[in-house]
PDB file of C-alpha atoms in Angstrom:
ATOM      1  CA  UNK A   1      12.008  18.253  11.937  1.00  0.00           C
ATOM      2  CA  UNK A   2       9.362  20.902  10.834  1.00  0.00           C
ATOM      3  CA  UNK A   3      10.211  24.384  11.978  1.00  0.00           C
ATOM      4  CA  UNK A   4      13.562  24.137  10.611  1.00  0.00           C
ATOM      5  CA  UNK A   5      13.370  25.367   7.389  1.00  0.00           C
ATOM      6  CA  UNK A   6      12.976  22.059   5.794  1.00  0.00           C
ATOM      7  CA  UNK A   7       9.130  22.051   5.049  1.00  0.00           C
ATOM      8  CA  UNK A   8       6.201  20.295   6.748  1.00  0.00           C
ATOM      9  CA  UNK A   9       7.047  16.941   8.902  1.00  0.00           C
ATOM     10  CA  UNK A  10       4.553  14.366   7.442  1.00  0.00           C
ATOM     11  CA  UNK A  11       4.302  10.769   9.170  1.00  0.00           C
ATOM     12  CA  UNK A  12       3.206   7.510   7.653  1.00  0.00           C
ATOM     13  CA  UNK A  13       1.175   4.561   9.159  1.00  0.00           C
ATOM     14  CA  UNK A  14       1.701   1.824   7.169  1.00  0.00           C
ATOM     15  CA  UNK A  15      -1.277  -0.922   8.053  1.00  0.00           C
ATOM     16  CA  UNK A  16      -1.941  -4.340   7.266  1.00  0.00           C
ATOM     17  CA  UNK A  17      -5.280  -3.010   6.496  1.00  0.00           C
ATOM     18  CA  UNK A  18      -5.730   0.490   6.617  1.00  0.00           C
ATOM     19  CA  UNK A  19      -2.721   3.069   6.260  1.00  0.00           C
ATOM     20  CA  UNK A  20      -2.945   6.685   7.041  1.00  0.00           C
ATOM     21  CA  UNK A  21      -1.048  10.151   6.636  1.00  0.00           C
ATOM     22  CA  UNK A  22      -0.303  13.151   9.095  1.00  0.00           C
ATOM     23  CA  UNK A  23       1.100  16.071   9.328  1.00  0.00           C
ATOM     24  CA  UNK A  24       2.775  18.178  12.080  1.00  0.00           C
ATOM     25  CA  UNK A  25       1.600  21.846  11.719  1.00  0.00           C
ATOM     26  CA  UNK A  26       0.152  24.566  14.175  1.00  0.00           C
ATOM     27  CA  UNK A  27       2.040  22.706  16.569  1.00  0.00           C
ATOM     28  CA  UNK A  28      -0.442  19.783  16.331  1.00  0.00           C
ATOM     29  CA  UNK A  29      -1.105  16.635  14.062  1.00  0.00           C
ATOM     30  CA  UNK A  30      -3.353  16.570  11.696  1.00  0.00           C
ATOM     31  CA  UNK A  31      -4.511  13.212   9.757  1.00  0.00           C
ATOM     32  CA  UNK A  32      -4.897  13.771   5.917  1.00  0.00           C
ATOM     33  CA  UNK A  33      -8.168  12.771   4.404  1.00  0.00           C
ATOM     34  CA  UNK A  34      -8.034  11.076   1.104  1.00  0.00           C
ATOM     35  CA  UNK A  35     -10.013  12.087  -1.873  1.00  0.00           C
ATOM     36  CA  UNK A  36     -12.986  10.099  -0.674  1.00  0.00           C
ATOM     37  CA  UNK A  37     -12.695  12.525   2.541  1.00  0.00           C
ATOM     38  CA  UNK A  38     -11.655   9.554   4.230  1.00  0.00           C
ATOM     39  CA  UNK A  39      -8.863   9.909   6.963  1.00  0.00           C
ATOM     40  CA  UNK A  40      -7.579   6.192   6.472  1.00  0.00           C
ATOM     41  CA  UNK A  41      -7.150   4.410   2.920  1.00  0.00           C
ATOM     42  CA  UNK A  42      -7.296   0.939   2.742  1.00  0.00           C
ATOM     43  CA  UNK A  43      -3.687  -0.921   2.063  1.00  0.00           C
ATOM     44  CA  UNK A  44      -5.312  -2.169  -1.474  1.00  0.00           C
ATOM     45  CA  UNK A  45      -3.602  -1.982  -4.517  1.00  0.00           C
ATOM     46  CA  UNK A  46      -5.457  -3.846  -7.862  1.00  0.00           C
ATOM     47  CA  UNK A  47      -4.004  -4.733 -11.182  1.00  0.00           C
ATOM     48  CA  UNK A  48      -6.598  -4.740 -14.201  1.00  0.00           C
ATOM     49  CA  UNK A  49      -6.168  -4.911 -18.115  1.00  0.00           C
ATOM     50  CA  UNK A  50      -5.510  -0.700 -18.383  1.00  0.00           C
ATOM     51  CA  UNK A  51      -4.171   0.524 -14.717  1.00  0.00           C
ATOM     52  CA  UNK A  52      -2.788   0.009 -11.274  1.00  0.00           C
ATOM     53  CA  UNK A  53      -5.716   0.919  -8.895  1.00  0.00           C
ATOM     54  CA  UNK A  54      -4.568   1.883  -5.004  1.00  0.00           C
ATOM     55  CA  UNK A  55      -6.365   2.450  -1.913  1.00  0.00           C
ATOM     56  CA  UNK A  56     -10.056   2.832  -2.127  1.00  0.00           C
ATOM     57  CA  UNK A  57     -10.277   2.580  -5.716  1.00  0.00           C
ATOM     58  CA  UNK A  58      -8.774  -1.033  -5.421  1.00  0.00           C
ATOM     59  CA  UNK A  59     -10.870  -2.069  -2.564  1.00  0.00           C
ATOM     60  CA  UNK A  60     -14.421  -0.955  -4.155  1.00  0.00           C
ATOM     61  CA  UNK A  61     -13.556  -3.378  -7.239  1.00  0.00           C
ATOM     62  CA  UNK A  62     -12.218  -6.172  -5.278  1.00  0.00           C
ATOM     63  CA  UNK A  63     -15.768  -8.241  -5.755  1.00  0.00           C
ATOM     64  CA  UNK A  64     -15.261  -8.311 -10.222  1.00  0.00           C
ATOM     65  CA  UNK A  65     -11.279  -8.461  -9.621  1.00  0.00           C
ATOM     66  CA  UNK A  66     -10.210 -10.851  -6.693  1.00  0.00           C
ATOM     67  CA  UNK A  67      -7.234 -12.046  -7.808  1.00  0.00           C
ATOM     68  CA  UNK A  68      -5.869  -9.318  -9.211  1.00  0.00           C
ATOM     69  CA  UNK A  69      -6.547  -7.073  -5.746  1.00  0.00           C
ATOM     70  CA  UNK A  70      -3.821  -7.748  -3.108  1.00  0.00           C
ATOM     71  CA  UNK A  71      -4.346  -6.873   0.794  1.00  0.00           C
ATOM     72  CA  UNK A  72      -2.746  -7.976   3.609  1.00  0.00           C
ATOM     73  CA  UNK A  73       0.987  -7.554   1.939  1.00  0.00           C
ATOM     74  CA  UNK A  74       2.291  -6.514   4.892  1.00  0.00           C
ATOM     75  CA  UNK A  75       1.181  -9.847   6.433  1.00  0.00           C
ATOM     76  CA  UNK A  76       4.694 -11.334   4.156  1.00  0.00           C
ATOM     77  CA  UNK A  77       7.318  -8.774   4.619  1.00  0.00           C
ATOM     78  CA  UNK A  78      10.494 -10.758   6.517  1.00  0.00           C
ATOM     79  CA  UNK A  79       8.824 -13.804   6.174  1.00  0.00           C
ATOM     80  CA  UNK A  80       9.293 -16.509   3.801  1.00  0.00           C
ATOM     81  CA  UNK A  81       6.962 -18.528   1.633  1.00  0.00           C
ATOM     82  CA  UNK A  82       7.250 -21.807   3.486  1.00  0.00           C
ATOM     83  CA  UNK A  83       6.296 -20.113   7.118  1.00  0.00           C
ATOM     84  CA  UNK A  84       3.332 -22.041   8.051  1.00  0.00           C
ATOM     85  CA  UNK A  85       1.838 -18.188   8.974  1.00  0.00           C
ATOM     86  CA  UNK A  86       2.011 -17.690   5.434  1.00  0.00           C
ATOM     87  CA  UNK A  87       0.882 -20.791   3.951  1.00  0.00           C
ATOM     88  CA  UNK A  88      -2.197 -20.279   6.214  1.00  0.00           C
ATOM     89  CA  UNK A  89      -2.804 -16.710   5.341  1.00  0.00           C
ATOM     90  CA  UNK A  90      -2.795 -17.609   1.635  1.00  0.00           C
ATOM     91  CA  UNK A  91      -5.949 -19.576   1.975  1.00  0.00           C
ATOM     92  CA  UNK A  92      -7.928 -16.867   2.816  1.00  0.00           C
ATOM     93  CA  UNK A  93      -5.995 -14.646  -0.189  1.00  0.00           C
ATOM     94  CA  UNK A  94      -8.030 -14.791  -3.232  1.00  0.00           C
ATOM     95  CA  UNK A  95      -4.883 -13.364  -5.341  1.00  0.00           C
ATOM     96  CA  UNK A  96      -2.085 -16.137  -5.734  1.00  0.00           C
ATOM     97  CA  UNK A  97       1.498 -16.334  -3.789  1.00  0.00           C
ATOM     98  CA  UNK A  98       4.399 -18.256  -4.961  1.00  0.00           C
ATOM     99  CA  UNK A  99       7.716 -19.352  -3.753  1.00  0.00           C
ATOM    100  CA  UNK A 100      10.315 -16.804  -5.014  1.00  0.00           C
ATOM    101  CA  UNK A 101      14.412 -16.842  -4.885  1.00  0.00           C
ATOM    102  CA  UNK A 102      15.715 -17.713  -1.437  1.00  0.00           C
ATOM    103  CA  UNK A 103      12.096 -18.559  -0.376  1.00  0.00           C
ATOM    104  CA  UNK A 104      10.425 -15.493  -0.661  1.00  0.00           C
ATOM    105  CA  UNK A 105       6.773 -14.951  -1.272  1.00  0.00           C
ATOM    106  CA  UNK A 106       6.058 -13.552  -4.741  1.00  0.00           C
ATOM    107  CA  UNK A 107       2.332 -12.260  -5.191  1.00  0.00           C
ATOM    108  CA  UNK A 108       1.372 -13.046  -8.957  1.00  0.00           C
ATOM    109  CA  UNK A 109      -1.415 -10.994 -11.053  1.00  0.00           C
ATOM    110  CA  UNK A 110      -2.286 -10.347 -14.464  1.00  0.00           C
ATOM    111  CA  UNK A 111      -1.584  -6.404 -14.624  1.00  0.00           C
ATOM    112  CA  UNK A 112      -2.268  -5.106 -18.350  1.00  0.00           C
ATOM    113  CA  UNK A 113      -2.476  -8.624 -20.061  1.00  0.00           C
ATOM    114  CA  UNK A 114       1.022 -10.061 -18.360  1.00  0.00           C
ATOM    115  CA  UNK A 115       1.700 -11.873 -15.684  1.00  0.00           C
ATOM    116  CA  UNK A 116       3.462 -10.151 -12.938  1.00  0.00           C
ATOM    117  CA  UNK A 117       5.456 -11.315  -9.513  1.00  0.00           C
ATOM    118  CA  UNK A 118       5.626  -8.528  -6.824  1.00  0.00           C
ATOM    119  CA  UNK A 119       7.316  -8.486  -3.296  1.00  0.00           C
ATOM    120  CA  UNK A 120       5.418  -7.711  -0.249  1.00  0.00           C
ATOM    121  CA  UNK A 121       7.620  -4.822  -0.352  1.00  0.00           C
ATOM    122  CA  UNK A 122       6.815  -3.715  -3.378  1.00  0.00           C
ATOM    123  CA  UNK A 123       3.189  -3.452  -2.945  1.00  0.00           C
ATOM    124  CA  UNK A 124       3.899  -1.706   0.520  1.00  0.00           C
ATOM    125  CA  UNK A 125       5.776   1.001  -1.676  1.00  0.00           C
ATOM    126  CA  UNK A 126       2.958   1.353  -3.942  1.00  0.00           C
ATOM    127  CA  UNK A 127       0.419   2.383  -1.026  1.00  0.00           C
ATOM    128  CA  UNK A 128       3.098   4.122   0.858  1.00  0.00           C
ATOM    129  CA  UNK A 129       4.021   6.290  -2.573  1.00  0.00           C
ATOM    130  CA  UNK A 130      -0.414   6.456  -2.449  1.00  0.00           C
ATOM    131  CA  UNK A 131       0.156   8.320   1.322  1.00  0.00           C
ATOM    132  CA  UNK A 132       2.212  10.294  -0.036  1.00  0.00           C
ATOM    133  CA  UNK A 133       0.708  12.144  -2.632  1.00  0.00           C
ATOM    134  CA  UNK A 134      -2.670  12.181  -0.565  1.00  0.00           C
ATOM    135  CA  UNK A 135      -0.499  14.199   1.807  1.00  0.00           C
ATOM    136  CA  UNK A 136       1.146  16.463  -1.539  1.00  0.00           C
ATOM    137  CA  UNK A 137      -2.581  16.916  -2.166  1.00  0.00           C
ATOM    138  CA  UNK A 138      -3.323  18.379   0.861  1.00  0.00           C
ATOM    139  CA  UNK A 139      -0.009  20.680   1.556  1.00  0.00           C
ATOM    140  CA  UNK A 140      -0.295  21.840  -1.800  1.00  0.00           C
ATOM    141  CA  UNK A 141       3.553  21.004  -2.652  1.00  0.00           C
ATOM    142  CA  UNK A 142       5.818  18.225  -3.373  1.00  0.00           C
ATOM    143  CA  UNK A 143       7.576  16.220  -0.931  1.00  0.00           C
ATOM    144  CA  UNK A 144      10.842  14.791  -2.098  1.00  0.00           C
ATOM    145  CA  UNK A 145      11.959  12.727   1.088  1.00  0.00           C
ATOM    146  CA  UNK A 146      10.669  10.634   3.151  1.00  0.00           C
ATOM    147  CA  UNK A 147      12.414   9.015   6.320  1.00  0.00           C
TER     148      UNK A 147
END
């Protein structure tokens, strides 16, 4: 907890569509804006021929990079690829979703001329790791763990 010696408390919301960052200081929360002075960051994350794009960046490009821009991960975490939820989410997804080992739904892209498979989870880490260093931004130091 903060006030303990350990540094600042900062807590994650991880959204389906929007995720957000907060701190406990001055005995109060405060929610992080991003770099676009935005207080929630959209749970984006696009793969192009030169970079990994995540949050806002990834969402403003979606239109010249659909199916390379993943959103809604969060919709397949626990869940496997046969789960009529899933097989009726993917045909709104522009970005393609495959069976994986033991059933699981593996999102493929093209990331840097390759094709890649990522877990739901993966690209959940990606925009959590994002939240993260918005909030390292803001305290001014680096935050080693997260609970």
């Amino acid at each position: 907890m903060a006030g303990k010696g350990e540094g600042p408390a900062i807590g994650i919301d991880l959204g389906t569509t929007y995720s957000c960052v907060g701190v406990w200081q001055h005995d109060r929360v405060e929610i992080i804006a991003n770099d676009q002075g935005n207080r929630t960051t959209p749970s984006y994350v696009a793969f192009t021929d030169t970079e990994r794009l995540i949050g806002d960046a990834a969402k403003n490009q979606v239109a010249m990079n659909p199916t390379n821009t993943v959103f809604d991960a969060k919709r397949l975490i626990g869940r496997r690829f046969s789960d009529p939820s899933v097989q009726a989410d993917m045909r709104l997804w522009p970005f393609k979703v495959i069976p994986g080992p033991g059933d699981k739904p593996m999102i493929v892209v093209k990331y840097k001329g390759e094709e890649k498979q990522f877990s739901a989870e993966e690209i959940s880490s990606m925009v959590l790791i994002k939240m993260r260093e918005i909030a390292e931004a803001f305290l001014g130091i680096s935050i080693k763990t997260l609970l």
